Amino acid sequence: GTHEVEVRMDGYEVWSESIDVEADKEMNLTAALQTKSGSINIKSEPAKAKIYLDGKEIGTTPYSLKSVDLGTHEVEVRMDGYEVWSESVDVEADKEMNLTAALQTKPGSINIKSEPAKARIFLDGKEVGTTPETLTGLKPGKYIVEVKMDGYDVWSKKLDVQADKENVLTAALQMKVGSINVKSEPAKAIIYLDGKEVGVTPET
C-alpha cells in the first residue's frame, strides 16, 4: 500500500516522499537532505551601498538574502566616502533578520602652510592652530579658512571639504602697507623715496 516516508536530521529540512509498496519488491530511496537556512534583510542610510557576506560581495542595499546557512556570519556594508559598517549576526533556522546600516561619512582634512610660517589659522572664525598644520576629522562641507599674522593682510579662502580627501593650502601672506601724502611750497617739486624718483608734489 501507500506509505509516507520522512527522513529527519538536526540542521536539515525534513525530507519526505510518498511511496507505493508492492509485494515481494524492494524500494530504494535516497534522501538528499537540504540544510536549513535563514534570511537577512539589509537596508542602509543612504541606500545603494555594497553588501558583503563573509567577505564576498552579494548585492546592494536594500537587499534580502535568502537561504543563508545557519550560524554566525559577518555582514559588511560599504560605500565610497563612508566608514565601513559591519555586524556579526547569528542566523537561525526559518528566521528572518532585519539590519539597518546607518553609514557615517568619512572625515576630510586640510593641510595648511604659510609664507612666512607661524601664522594663526582660523576655521569659520575659530582659531584652530598655527602654520604649518594639518586639520583632521573635518565633516564634509563648506568652510572659510583664514590665516592671520601681525603686519600682514588677512589671507582667506572658501573651501569645500570632501569626505576622505585632504586639501592642501599655501597662504602667501602680503605685508600690510601704508601711504605718504607729500606736498611742497612751492609745488611741482620732485619726490624721492629711498633715493628713487617716484613723482612730483603734490602726490600720495
Short mmCIF file of C-alpha atoms in Angstrom, two decimals:
data_model
loop_
_atom_site.label_atom_id
_atom_site.label_comp_id
_atom_site.label_asym_id
_atom_site.label_seq_id
_atom_site.Cartn_x
_atom_site.Cartn_y
_atom_site.Cartn_z
CA GLY A 1 0.00 0.00 0.00
CA THR A 2 0.91 3.67 0.12
CA HIS A 3 3.22 4.94 2.82
CA GLU A 4 4.75 8.29 3.71
CA VAL A 5 8.50 8.15 4.38
CA GLU A 6 10.22 11.00 6.23
CA VAL A 7 13.93 11.46 6.97
CA ARG A 8 14.90 13.97 9.66
CA MET A 9 18.20 15.35 10.92
CA ASP A 10 19.05 18.34 13.12
CA GLY A 11 20.01 21.34 10.99
CA TYR A 12 18.36 19.93 7.85
CA GLU A 13 14.95 20.31 6.24
CA VAL A 14 12.64 17.30 6.64
CA TRP A 15 12.78 15.09 3.55
CA SER A 16 9.59 13.20 2.69
CA GLU A 17 8.23 11.04 -0.11
CA SER A 18 5.06 9.08 -0.67
CA ILE A 19 5.75 5.55 -1.96
CA ASP A 20 3.63 2.67 -3.15
CA VAL A 21 4.91 -0.63 -1.67
CA GLU A 22 4.31 -3.75 -3.72
CA ALA A 23 4.55 -7.38 -2.56
CA ASP A 24 7.97 -9.03 -2.81
CA LYS A 25 9.58 -5.83 -4.13
CA GLU A 26 12.33 -3.73 -2.58
CA MET A 27 12.12 0.03 -2.89
CA ASN A 28 15.35 2.07 -3.00
CA LEU A 29 15.16 5.66 -1.79
CA THR A 30 17.89 8.28 -1.47
CA ALA A 31 17.09 11.25 0.71
CA ALA A 32 19.13 14.30 -0.40
CA LEU A 33 18.87 16.40 2.73
CA GLN A 34 18.89 20.20 2.39
CA THR A 35 20.45 22.24 5.15
CA LYS A 36 18.08 24.55 7.00
CA SER A 37 18.61 28.22 6.35
CA GLY A 38 17.53 31.66 7.47
CA SER A 39 17.32 35.05 5.77
CA ILE A 40 18.67 38.56 6.30
CA ASN A 41 17.06 41.80 5.12
CA ILE A 42 19.58 44.64 4.84
CA LYS A 43 18.88 48.36 4.40
CA SER A 44 21.27 51.29 4.61
CA GLU A 45 21.12 55.04 5.04
CA PRO A 46 21.98 56.21 2.43
CA ALA A 47 20.89 53.38 0.13
CA LYS A 48 22.75 51.85 -2.86
CA ALA A 49 25.64 50.65 -0.67
CA LYS A 50 27.52 47.41 -1.41
CA ILE A 51 26.81 44.40 0.83
CA TYR A 52 29.43 41.80 1.73
CA LEU A 53 28.63 38.50 3.44
CA ASP A 54 31.69 36.85 4.96
CA GLY A 55 33.90 38.96 2.69
CA LYS A 56 32.03 38.23 -0.54
CA GLU A 57 30.08 40.93 -2.38
CA ILE A 58 26.47 39.84 -2.84
CA GLY A 59 24.43 42.92 -3.81
CA THR A 60 23.46 46.49 -2.98
CA THR A 61 21.08 47.85 -0.36
CA PRO A 62 18.19 47.40 0.12
CA TYR A 63 18.58 43.63 -0.33
CA SER A 64 17.09 40.42 1.03
CA LEU A 65 19.45 37.48 1.49
CA LYS A 66 17.60 34.20 1.21
CA SER A 67 18.81 30.71 2.13
CA VAL A 68 21.64 31.87 4.37
CA ASP A 69 23.43 28.99 6.11
CA LEU A 70 22.80 28.71 9.84
CA GLY A 71 25.42 30.05 12.19
CA THR A 72 27.46 33.21 12.65
CA HIS A 73 28.14 35.45 9.65
CA GLU A 74 29.90 38.77 9.17
CA VAL A 75 27.88 41.38 7.29
CA GLU A 76 29.61 44.49 5.91
CA VAL A 77 28.08 47.49 4.15
CA ARG A 78 30.39 49.76 2.16
CA MET A 79 30.04 52.98 0.19
CA ASP A 80 32.66 55.41 -1.14
CA GLY A 81 33.14 58.33 1.24
CA TYR A 82 31.65 56.45 4.21
CA GLU A 83 33.10 54.37 7.03
CA VAL A 84 32.66 50.59 6.67
CA TRP A 85 29.65 49.35 8.65
CA SER A 86 29.86 45.78 9.96
CA GLU A 87 27.96 43.47 12.24
CA SER A 88 28.27 39.84 13.28
CA VAL A 89 24.90 38.07 13.01
CA ASP A 90 23.74 34.66 14.20
CA VAL A 91 21.39 33.18 11.59
CA GLU A 92 18.76 30.79 12.95
CA ALA A 93 16.59 28.29 11.09
CA ASP A 94 13.46 29.68 9.45
CA LYS A 95 14.06 33.13 10.95
CA GLU A 96 14.36 36.46 9.18
CA MET A 97 16.77 39.09 10.47
CA ASN A 98 16.40 42.79 9.72
CA LEU A 99 19.50 45.01 9.65
CA THR A 100 19.77 48.75 9.03
CA ALA A 101 23.25 50.16 8.42
CA ALA A 102 23.49 53.85 9.40
CA LEU A 103 26.58 54.84 7.41
CA GLN A 104 28.90 57.52 8.79
CA THR A 105 30.72 59.86 6.40
CA LYS A 106 34.49 59.69 6.42
CA PRO A 107 36.11 62.93 7.62
CA GLY A 108 38.24 65.17 5.42
CA SER A 109 41.35 67.20 6.26
CA ILE A 110 43.11 70.46 5.43
CA ASN A 111 46.90 70.79 5.24
CA ILE A 112 47.86 74.47 5.66
CA LYS A 113 51.25 76.13 5.19
CA SER A 114 52.06 79.82 5.04
CA GLU A 115 54.85 82.07 3.86
CA PRO A 116 56.07 83.24 6.33
CA ALA A 117 55.26 80.41 8.74
CA LYS A 118 53.98 80.61 12.33
CA ALA A 119 50.78 82.36 11.29
CA ARG A 120 47.50 81.79 13.13
CA ILE A 121 44.85 79.64 11.43
CA PHE A 122 41.12 80.33 11.79
CA LEU A 123 38.39 77.94 10.63
CA ASP A 124 34.96 79.58 10.35
CA GLY A 125 36.20 82.33 12.68
CA LYS A 126 37.61 79.99 15.34
CA GLU A 127 41.36 79.80 15.96
CA VAL A 128 42.49 76.20 15.40
CA GLY A 129 46.28 76.24 15.18
CA THR A 130 49.47 77.71 13.75
CA THR A 131 51.04 77.11 10.33
CA PRO A 132 52.21 74.61 9.22
CA GLU A 133 49.31 72.46 10.43
CA THR A 134 47.03 69.62 9.29
CA LEU A 135 43.42 69.89 10.45
CA THR A 136 41.87 66.42 10.57
CA GLY A 137 38.48 64.90 11.38
CA LEU A 138 36.52 67.55 9.47
CA LYS A 139 32.95 66.79 8.45
CA PRO A 140 32.41 67.22 4.71
CA GLY A 141 31.05 70.68 3.88
CA LYS A 142 31.99 74.29 3.18
CA TYR A 143 34.48 76.15 5.39
CA ILE A 144 36.14 79.57 5.46
CA VAL A 145 39.88 79.32 6.17
CA GLU A 146 41.74 82.42 7.34
CA VAL A 147 45.44 82.86 8.04
CA LYS A 148 46.50 85.87 10.12
CA MET A 149 49.80 87.39 11.18
CA ASP A 150 50.62 90.80 12.66
CA GLY A 151 51.87 93.18 9.97
CA TYR A 152 50.30 91.16 7.15
CA ASP A 153 46.96 91.27 5.35
CA VAL A 154 44.47 88.53 6.30
CA TRP A 155 44.59 85.61 3.84
CA SER A 156 41.28 83.81 3.37
CA LYS A 157 39.79 81.09 1.21
CA LYS A 158 36.41 79.37 0.90
CA LEU A 159 36.89 75.63 0.82
CA ASP A 160 34.63 72.66 0.08
CA VAL A 161 35.94 69.76 2.19
CA GLN A 162 35.07 66.34 0.78
CA ALA A 163 34.94 63.00 2.56
CA ASP A 164 38.24 61.14 2.85
CA LYS A 165 40.14 63.87 0.95
CA GLU A 166 42.99 66.14 2.01
CA ASN A 167 43.03 69.75 0.83
CA VAL A 168 46.50 71.33 0.60
CA LEU A 169 46.69 75.11 1.01
CA THR A 170 49.63 77.53 0.93
CA ALA A 171 48.89 81.04 2.18
CA ALA A 172 51.24 83.59 0.62
CA LEU A 173 50.88 86.43 3.11
CA GLN A 174 51.17 90.02 1.87
CA MET A 175 52.74 92.64 4.12
CA LYS A 176 50.48 95.50 5.09
CA VAL A 177 51.38 98.82 3.52
CA GLY A 178 50.98 102.48 4.45
CA SER A 179 50.90 105.69 2.42
CA ILE A 180 52.59 109.11 2.41
CA ASN A 181 50.91 112.30 1.26
CA VAL A 182 53.56 114.76 0.11
CA LYS A 183 53.01 118.49 -0.60
CA SER A 184 55.54 121.23 -1.07
CA GLU A 185 55.71 125.02 -1.24
CA PRO A 186 56.22 125.79 -3.98
CA ALA A 187 54.62 122.78 -5.68
CA LYS A 188 55.96 120.81 -8.67
CA ALA A 189 58.97 119.55 -6.72
CA ILE A 190 60.40 116.11 -7.45
CA ILE A 191 59.79 113.45 -4.76
CA TYR A 192 62.38 110.77 -3.98
CA LEU A 193 61.64 107.65 -1.87
CA ASP A 194 64.73 105.84 -0.63
CA GLY A 195 66.73 107.58 -3.35
CA LYS A 196 64.35 106.68 -6.17
CA GLU A 197 62.31 109.29 -8.03
CA VAL A 198 58.61 108.50 -7.51
CA GLY A 199 56.65 111.59 -8.50
CA VAL A 200 56.08 115.33 -8.27
CA THR A 201 54.35 117.25 -5.47
CA PRO A 202 51.57 117.20 -4.51
CA GLU A 203 51.46 113.40 -4.55
CA THR A 204 50.30 110.47 -2.47
#
